[in-house]
Coordinates of C-alpha atoms in Angstrom, one line a residue:
Chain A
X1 CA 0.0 0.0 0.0
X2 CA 3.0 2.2 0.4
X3 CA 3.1 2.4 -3.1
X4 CA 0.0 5.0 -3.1
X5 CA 1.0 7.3 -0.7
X6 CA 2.3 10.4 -2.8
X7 CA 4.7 9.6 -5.2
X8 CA 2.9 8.2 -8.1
X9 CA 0.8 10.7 -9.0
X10 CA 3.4 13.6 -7.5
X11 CA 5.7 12.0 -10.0
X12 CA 3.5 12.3 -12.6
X13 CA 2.5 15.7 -11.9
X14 CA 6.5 16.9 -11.9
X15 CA 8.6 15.0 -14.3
X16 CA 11.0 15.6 -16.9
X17 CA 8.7 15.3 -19.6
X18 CA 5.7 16.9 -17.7
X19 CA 5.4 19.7 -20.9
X20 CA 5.5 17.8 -23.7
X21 CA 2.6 17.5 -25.4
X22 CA 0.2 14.6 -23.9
X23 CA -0.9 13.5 -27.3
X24 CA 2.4 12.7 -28.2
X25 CA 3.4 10.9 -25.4
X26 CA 0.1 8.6 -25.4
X27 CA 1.0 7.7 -29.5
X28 CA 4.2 6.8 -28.4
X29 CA 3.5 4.3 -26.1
X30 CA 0.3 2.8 -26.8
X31 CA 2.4 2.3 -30.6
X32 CA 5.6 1.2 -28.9
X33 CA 3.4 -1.1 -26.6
X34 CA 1.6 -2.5 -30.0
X35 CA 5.1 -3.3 -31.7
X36 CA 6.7 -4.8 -28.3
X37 CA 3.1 -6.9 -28.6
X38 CA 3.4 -8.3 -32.0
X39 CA 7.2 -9.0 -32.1
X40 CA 8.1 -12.7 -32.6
X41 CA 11.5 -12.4 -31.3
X42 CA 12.4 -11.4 -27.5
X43 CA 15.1 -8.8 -29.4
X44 CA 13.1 -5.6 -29.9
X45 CA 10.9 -6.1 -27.0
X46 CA 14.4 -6.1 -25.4
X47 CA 15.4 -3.4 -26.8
X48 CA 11.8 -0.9 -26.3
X49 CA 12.4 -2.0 -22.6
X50 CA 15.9 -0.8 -22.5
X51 CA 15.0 2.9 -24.8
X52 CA 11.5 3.2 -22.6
X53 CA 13.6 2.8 -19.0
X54 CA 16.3 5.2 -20.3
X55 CA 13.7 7.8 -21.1
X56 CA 12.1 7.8 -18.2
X57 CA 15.3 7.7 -16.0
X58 CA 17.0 10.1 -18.2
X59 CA 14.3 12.2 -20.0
X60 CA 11.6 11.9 -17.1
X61 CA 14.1 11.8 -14.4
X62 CA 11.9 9.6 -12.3
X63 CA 14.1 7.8 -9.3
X64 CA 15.2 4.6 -10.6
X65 CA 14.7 3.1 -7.1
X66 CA 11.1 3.9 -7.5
X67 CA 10.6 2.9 -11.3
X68 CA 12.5 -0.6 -9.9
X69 CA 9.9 -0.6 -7.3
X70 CA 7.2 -0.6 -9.7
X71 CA 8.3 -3.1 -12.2
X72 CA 9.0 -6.0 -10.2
X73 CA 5.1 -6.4 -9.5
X74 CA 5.3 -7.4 -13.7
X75 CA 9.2 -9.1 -13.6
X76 CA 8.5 -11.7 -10.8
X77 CA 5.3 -12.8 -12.4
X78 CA 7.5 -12.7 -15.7
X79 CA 10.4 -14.7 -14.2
X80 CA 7.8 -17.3 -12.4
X81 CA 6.1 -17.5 -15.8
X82 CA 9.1 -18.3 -17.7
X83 CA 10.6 -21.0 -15.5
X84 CA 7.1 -22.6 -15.7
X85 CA 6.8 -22.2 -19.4
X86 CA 10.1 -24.0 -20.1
X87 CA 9.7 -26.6 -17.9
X88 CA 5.8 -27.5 -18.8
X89 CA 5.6 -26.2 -22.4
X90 CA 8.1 -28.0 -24.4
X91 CA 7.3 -30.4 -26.7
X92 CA 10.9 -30.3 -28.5
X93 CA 14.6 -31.5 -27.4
X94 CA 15.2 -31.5 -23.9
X95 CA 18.0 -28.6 -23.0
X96 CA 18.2 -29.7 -19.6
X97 CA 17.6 -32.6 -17.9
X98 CA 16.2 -31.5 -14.3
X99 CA 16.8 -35.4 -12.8
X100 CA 13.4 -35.0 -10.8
X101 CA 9.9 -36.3 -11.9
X102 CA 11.1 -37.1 -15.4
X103 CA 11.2 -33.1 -16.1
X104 CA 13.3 -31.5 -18.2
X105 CA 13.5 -27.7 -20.1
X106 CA 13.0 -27.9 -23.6
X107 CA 14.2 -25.9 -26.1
X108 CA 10.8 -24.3 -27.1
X109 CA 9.7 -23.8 -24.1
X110 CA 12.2 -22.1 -23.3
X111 CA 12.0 -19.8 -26.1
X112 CA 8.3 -18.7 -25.7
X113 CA 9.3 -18.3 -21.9
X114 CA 11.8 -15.6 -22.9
X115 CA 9.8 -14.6 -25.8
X116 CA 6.7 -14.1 -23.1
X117 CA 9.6 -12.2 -20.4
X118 CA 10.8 -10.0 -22.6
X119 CA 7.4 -8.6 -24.4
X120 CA 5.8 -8.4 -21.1
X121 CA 9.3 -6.3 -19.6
X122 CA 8.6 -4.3 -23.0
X123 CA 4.9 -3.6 -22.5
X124 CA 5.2 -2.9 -19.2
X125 CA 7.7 -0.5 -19.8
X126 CA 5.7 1.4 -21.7
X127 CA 2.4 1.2 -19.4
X128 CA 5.0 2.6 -16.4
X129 CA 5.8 5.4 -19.2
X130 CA 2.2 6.2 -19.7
X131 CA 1.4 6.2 -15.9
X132 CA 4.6 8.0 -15.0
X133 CA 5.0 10.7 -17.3
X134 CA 1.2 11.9 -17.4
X135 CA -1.1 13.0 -15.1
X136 CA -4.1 10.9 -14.9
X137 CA -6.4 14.1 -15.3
X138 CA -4.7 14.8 -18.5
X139 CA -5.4 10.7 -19.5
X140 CA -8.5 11.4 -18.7
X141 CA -9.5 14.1 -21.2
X142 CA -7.4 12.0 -24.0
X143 CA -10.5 9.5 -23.3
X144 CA -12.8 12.3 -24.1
X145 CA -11.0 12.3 -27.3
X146 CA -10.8 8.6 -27.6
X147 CA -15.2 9.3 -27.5
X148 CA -15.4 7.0 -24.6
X149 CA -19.0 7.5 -23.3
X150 CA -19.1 10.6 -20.6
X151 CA -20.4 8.5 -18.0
X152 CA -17.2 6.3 -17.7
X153 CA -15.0 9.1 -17.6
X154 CA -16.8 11.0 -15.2
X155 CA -17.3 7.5 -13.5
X156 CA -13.4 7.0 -13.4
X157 CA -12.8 10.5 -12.6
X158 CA -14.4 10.4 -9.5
X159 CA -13.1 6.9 -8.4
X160 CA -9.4 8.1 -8.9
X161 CA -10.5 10.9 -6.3
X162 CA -12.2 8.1 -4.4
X163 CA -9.4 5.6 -4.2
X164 CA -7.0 8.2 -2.7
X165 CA -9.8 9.4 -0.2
X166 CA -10.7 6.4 1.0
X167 CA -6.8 4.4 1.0
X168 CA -6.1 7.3 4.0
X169 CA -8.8 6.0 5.5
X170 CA -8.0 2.5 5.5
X171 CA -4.6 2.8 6.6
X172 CA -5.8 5.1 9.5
X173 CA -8.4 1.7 10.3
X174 CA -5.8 -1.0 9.4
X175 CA -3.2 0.5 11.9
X176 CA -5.9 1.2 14.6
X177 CA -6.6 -2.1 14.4
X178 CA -3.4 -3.3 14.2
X179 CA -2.5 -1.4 17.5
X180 CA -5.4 -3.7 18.8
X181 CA -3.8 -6.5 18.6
X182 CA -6.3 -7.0 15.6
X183 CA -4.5 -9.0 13.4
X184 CA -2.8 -11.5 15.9
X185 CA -4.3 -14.6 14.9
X186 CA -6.2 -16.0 11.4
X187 CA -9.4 -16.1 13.3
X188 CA -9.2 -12.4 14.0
X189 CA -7.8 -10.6 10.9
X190 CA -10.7 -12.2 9.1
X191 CA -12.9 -10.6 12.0
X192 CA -11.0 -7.5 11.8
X193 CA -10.5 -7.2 7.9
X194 CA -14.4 -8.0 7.6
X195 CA -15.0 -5.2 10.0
X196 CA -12.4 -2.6 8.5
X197 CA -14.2 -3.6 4.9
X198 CA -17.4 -3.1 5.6
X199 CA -16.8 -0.2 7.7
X200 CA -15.4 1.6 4.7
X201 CA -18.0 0.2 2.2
X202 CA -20.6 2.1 4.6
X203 CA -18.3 4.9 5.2
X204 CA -18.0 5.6 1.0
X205 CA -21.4 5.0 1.1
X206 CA -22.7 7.8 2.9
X207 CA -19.9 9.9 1.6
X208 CA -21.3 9.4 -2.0
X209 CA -24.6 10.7 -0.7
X210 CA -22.8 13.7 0.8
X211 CA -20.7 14.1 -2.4
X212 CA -24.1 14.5 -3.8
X213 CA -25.7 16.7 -1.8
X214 CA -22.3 19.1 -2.0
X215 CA -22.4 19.2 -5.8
X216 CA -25.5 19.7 -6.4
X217 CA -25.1 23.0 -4.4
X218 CA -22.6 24.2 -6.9
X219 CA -24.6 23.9 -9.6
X220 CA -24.2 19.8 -10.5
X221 CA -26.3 19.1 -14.1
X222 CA -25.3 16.0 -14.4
X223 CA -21.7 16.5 -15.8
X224 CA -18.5 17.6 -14.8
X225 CA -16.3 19.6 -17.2
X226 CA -12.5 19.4 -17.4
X227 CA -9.6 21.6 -19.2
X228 CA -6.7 19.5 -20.1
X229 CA -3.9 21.5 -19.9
X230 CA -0.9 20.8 -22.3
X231 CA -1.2 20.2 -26.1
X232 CA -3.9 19.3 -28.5
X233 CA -3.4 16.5 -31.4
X234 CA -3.0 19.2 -34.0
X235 CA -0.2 21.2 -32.1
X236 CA 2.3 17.7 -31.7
X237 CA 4.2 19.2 -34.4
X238 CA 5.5 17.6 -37.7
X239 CA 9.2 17.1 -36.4
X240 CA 7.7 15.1 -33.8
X241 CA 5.3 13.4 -35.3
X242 CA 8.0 12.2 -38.1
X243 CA 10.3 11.5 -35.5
X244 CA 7.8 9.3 -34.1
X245 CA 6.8 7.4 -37.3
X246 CA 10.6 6.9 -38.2
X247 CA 11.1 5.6 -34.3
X248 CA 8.1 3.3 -34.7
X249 CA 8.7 2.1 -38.8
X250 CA 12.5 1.0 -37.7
X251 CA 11.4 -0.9 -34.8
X252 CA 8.6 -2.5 -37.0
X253 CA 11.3 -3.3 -39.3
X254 CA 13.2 -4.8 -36.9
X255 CA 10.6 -7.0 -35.5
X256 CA 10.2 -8.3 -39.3
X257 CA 14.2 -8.8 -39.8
X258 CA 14.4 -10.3 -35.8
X259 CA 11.0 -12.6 -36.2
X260 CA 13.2 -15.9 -36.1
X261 CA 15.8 -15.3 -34.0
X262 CA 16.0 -16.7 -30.5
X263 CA 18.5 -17.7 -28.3
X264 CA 18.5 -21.7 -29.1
Chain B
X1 CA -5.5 -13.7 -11.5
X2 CA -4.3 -10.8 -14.3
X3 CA -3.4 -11.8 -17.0
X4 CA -0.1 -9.6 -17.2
X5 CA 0.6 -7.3 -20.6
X6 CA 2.3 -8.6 -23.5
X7 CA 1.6 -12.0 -22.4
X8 CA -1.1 -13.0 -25.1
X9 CA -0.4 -12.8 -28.5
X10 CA -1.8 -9.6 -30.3
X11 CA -5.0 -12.1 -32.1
X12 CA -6.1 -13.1 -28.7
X13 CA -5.9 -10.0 -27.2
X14 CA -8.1 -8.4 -29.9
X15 CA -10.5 -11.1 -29.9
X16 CA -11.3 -10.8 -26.2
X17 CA -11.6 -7.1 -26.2
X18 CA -14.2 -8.2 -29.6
X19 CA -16.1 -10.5 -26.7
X20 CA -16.1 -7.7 -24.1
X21 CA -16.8 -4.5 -25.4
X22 CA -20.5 -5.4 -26.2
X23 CA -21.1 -6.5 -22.7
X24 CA -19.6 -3.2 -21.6
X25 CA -21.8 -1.3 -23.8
X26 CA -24.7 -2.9 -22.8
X27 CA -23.6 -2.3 -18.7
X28 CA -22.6 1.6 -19.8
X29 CA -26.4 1.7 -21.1
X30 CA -27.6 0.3 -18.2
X31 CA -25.9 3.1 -16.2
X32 CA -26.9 5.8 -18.2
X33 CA -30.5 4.6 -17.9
X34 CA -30.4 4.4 -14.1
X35 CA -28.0 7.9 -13.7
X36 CA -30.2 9.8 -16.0
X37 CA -33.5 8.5 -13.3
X38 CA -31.7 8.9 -10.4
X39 CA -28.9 11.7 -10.4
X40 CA -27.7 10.7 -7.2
X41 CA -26.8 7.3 -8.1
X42 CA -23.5 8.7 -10.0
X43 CA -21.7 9.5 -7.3
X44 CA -22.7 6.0 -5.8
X45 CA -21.4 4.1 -8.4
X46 CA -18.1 6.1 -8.1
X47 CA -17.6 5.2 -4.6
X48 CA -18.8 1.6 -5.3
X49 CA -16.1 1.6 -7.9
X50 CA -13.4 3.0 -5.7
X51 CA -14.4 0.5 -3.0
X52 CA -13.8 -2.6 -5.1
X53 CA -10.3 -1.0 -6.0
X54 CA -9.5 -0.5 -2.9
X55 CA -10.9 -4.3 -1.7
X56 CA -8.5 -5.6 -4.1
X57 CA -5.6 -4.1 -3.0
X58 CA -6.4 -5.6 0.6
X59 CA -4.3 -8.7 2.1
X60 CA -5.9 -11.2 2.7
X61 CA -4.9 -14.2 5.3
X62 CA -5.1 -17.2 3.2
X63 CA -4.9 -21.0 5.0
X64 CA -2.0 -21.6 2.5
X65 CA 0.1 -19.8 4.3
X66 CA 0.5 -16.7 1.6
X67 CA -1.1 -13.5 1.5
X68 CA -3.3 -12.6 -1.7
X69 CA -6.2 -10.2 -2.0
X70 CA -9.7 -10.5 -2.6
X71 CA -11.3 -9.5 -6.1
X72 CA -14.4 -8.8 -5.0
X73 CA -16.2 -9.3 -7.8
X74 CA -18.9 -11.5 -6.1
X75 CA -19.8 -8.9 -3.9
X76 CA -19.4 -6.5 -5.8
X77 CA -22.4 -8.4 -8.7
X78 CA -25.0 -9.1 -5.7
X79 CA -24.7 -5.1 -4.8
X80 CA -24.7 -3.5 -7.5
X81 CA -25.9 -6.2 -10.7
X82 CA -23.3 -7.4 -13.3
X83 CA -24.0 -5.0 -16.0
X84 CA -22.9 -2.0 -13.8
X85 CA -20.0 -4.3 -12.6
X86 CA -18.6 -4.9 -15.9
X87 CA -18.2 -1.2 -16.5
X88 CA -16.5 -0.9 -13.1
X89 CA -14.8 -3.5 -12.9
X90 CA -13.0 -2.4 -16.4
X91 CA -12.6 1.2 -14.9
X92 CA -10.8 -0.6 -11.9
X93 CA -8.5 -2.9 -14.3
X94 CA -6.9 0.2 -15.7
X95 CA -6.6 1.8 -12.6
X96 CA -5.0 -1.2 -11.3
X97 CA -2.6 -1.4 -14.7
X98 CA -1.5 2.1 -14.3
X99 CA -0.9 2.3 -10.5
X100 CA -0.5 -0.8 -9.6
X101 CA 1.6 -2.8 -12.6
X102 CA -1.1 -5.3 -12.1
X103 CA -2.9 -6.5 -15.3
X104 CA -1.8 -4.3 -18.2
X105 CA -3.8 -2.0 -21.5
X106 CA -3.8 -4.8 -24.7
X107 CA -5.1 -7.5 -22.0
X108 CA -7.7 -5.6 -21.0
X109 CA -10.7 -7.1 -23.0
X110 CA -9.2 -10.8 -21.4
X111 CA -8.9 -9.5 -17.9
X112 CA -12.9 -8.0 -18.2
X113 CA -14.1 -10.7 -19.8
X114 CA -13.1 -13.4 -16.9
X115 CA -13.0 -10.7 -13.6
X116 CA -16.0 -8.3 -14.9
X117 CA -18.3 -10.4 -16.7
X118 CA -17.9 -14.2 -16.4
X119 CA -17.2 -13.9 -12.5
X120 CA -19.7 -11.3 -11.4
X121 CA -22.9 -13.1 -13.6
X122 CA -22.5 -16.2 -12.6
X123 CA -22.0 -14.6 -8.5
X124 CA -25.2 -13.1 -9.5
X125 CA -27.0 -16.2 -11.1
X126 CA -25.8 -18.1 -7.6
X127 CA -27.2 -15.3 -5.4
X128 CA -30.5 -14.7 -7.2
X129 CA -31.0 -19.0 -6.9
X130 CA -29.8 -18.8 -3.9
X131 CA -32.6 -16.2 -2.5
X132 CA -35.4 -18.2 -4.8
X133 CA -34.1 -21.4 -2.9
X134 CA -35.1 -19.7 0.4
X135 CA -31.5 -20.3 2.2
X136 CA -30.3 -17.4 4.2
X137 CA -28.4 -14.5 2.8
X138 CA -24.9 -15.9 4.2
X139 CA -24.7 -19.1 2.9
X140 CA -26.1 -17.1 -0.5
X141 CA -23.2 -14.6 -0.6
X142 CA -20.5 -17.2 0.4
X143 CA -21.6 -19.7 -2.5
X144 CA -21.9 -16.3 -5.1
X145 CA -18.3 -15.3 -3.6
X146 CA -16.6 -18.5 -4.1
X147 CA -18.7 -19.8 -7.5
X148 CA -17.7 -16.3 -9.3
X149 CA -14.1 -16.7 -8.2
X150 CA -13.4 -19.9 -9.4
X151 CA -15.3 -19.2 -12.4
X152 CA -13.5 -16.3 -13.0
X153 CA -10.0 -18.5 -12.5
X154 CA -11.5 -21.7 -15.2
X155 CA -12.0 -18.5 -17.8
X156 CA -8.4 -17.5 -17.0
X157 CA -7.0 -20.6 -17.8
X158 CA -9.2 -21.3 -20.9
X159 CA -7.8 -17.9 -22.3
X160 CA -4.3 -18.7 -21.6
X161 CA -4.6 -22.1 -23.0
X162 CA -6.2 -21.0 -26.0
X163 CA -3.4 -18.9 -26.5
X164 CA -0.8 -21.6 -25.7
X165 CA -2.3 -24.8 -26.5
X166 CA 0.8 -26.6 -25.8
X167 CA 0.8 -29.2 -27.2
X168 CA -2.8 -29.2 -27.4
X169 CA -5.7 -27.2 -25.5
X170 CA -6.5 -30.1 -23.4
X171 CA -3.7 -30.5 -21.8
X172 CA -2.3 -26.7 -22.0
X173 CA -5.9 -26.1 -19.6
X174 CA -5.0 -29.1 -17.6
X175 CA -1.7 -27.6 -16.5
X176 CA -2.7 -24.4 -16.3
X177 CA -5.7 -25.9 -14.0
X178 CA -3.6 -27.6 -12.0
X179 CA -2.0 -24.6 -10.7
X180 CA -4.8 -22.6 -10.1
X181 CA -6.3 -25.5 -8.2
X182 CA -3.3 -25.2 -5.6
X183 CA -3.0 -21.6 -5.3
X184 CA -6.6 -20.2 -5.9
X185 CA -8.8 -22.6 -4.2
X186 CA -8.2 -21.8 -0.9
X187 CA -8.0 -18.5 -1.6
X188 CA -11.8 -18.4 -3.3
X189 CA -12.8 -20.4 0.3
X190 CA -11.0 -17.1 2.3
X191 CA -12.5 -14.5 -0.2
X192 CA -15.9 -16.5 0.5
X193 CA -15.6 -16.5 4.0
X194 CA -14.1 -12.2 4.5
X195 CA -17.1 -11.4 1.8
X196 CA -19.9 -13.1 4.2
X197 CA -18.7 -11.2 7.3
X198 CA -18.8 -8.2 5.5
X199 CA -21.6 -8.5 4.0
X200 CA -23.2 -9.4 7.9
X201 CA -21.6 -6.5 9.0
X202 CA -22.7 -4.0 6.7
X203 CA -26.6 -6.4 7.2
X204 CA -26.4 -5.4 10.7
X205 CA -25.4 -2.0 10.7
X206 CA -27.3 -0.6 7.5
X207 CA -29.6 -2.5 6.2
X208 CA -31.5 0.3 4.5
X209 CA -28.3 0.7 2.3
X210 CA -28.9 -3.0 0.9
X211 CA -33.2 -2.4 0.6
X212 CA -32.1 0.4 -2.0
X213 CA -30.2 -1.7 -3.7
X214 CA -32.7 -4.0 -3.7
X215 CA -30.3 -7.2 -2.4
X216 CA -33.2 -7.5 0.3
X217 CA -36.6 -6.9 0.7
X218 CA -38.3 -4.2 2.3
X219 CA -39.3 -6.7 5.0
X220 CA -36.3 -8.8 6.0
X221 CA -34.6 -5.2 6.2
X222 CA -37.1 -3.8 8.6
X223 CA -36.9 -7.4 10.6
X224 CA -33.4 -7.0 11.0
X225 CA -33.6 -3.5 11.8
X226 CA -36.4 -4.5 14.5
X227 CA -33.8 -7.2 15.9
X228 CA -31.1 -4.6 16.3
X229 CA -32.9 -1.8 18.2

């Protein structure tokens, strides 16, 4: 839960890249995201993971201690995945025989393991771009543009003031709790966690209905206008826009050139 | 159980966001329609939306030994009806993708279709039979908890073994099965168990709150109401 407590969305707020134009950074990685997607060959997803971390270390200038933090959620699920996937989903020449249970890593398995690593290291490098380098309120008017329905956004845009809300307040529970000796035993953090849940589902509850009530007194009429602050698709600029479709061709290139490589 | 990004291949991931999307529209209709009788459900839905976040991102004690956290999905279908879910629930996956690292933007469509829409109608199936059978509203939630769970984990491995049907899909599911039967199992019996004592909980202290929503009936609210004072 530490993860929440400012530095996410302050990072987003102050970065590096904070003034470039939001358009421009939401083409460029949604498309570098596609292309790590579709590659065959672990090399260019490789290779977007190592260009994406360098611009948002470098560029961004987020910590790297915190961008670490939040990619090894992704790389120990990658890692798990790909010792599972070349020991279970070989059907080709054993590499290695493991001398237990008959079990052995095969040379294909072993490949889509790595294949699977690396595009998910590459994807996920981009998704930490997306949620690093822009503010979610300025995401949040791209999905006007995107025409999603103005319910969901103004659905979303209130849970994303929600979830911070309410987190404070479950910490502040969890840690009375705690202090209570709450959590000393299974039988009593499901007692406790069942309490501290359904606490807060009342709690949000009747704040919704006071949420209401406190909008509807400043003029509420059934939607809630936003001004996004930097850039508009037309003002990206041709430079960058070129510079982008060059950045994106030669990578697609190099996912056709790499498509049969692979370590074995 | 997300299913992380870059993990299925491009095909897949744009045929489960083909299977998705219509249910989605039909749930964002379903909204509208209710928003647009009742203004003051909006802000509702928000906090219901915020609240399943934040269940998720609970640990949870599990009998296995590790921690893992609740989906709440199940509860979240017998509050507030799967078509609203959906919607939420897809709100919350991208949420969860951009704060979180959990789940990710091209599996999406895969991770809605198991956690918002498989899960949460068949919780909501179990809980409406459930009530029509006459047992109480415990045993009701804990069946719709643990039923929409493991649902929701069967979908998850049918996805991933359609996408890696190594060397066929039979036995790709039957791995993939296997593992979820260790790890997730248990963990649908704890989710089962935390969802019925807070849905007691919140049936003790406001029952009104679950009349509105229409999860009980005017009468069994006011009897348990009666019982409390």
């Amino acid at each position: 839960m530490s993860m929440f407590e400012t530095t996410l969305d302050g990072y987003a707020h102050s970065n590096g890249l904070r003034d470039v134009n939001t358009y421009y950074k939401v083409f460029f990685a949604i498309c570098t995201m596609l292309v790590s997607l579709v590659s065959q060959s672990p090399v260019v997803p490789l290779l977007i993971f190592g260009i994406v971390t360098a611009l948002i270390i470098f560029k961004a200038k987020i910590s790297s201690k915190f961008y670490l933090k939040f990619m090894a959620v992704p790389f120990i699920f990658a890692l798990i995945n790909f010792i599972f996937m070349a020991i279970f989903f070989g059907v080709g020449k054993p590499l290695l025989e493991l001398g237990i249970f008959n079990l052995a890593v095969t040379v294909d398995g072993f490949n889509l393991g790595f294949l699977l690593l690396a595009r998910i290291m590459g994807g996920f490098s981009c998704l930490a771009f997306l949620a690093l380098t822009i503010p979610m309120t300025e995401l949040f008017s791209v999905f006007e543009d995107m025409k999603i329905p103005q319910i969901v956004i103004e659905l979303a845009m209130l849970m994303y003031r929600y979830i911070f809300l309410f987190l404070d307040e479950v910490l502040t529970m969890y840690h009375s709790q705690e202090t209570k000796l709450g959590y000393s035993s299974y039988r009593k953090s499901y007692k406790s966690l069942g309490m501290l849940a359904s606490n807060l589902f009342i709690k949000t509850w009747m704040k919704g209905e006071q949420v209401y009530v406190a909008m509807q007194s400043r003029c509420y009429d059934g939607s809630i206008k936003t001004m996004s602050e930097t850039g508009t698709i037309r003002n990206i600029g041709a430079r960058n826009l070129i510079l982008l479709a060059v950045f994106e061709v030669v990578l697609s290139v190099g996912t056709y050139l790499t498509g049969s490589l692979s370590i074995f | 159980m997300h299913i992380a990004e870059g993990f299925l291949p491009w095909y897949w991931c744009v045929f489960w966001y083909a299977l998705a999307i219509p249910v989605i529209a039909y749930g964002v209709i379903q909204i509208k329609k209710v928003t647009e009788k009742q203004p003051d459900s909006k802000p509702l839905l928000a906090v219901a939306g915020a609240f399943i976040f934040i269940l998720s991102s609970l640990k949870m004690p599990s009998v296995t030994g590790s921690c893992s956290h609740p989906c709440g999905n199940g509860l979240g279908a017998v509050l507030f009806g799967p078509a609203a879910v959906s919607v939420l629930a897809a709100i919350v996956l991208v949420f969860q993708a951009l704060l979180l690292a959990h789940g990710g933007i091209t599996t999406l469509g895969a991770n809605d279709f198991s956690m918002g829409i498989v899960g949460p109608v068949v919780a909501w199936l179990i809980w409406k039979g459930a009530r029509k059978a006459g047992w109480s509203p415990s045993l009701g939630i804990f069946l719709a908890a643990v039923m929409g769970d493991w649902l929701t984990y069967v979908t998850t491995a049918i996805q991933l073994s359609l996408a890696f049907p190594i060397p066929t899909f039979g036995s790709a599911f039957v791995k993939f099965i296997v593992i979820y039967a260790y790890t997730q199992v248990p963990l649908a019996i704890a989710e089962g168990l935390l969802t019925v004592v807070i849905f007691e909980y919140i049936m003790k202290l406001r029952p009104d709150i679950l009349v509105r929503l229409k999860v009980l009936k005017p009468e069994e609210g006011k009897k348990i109401a009666a019982e409390a004072d």
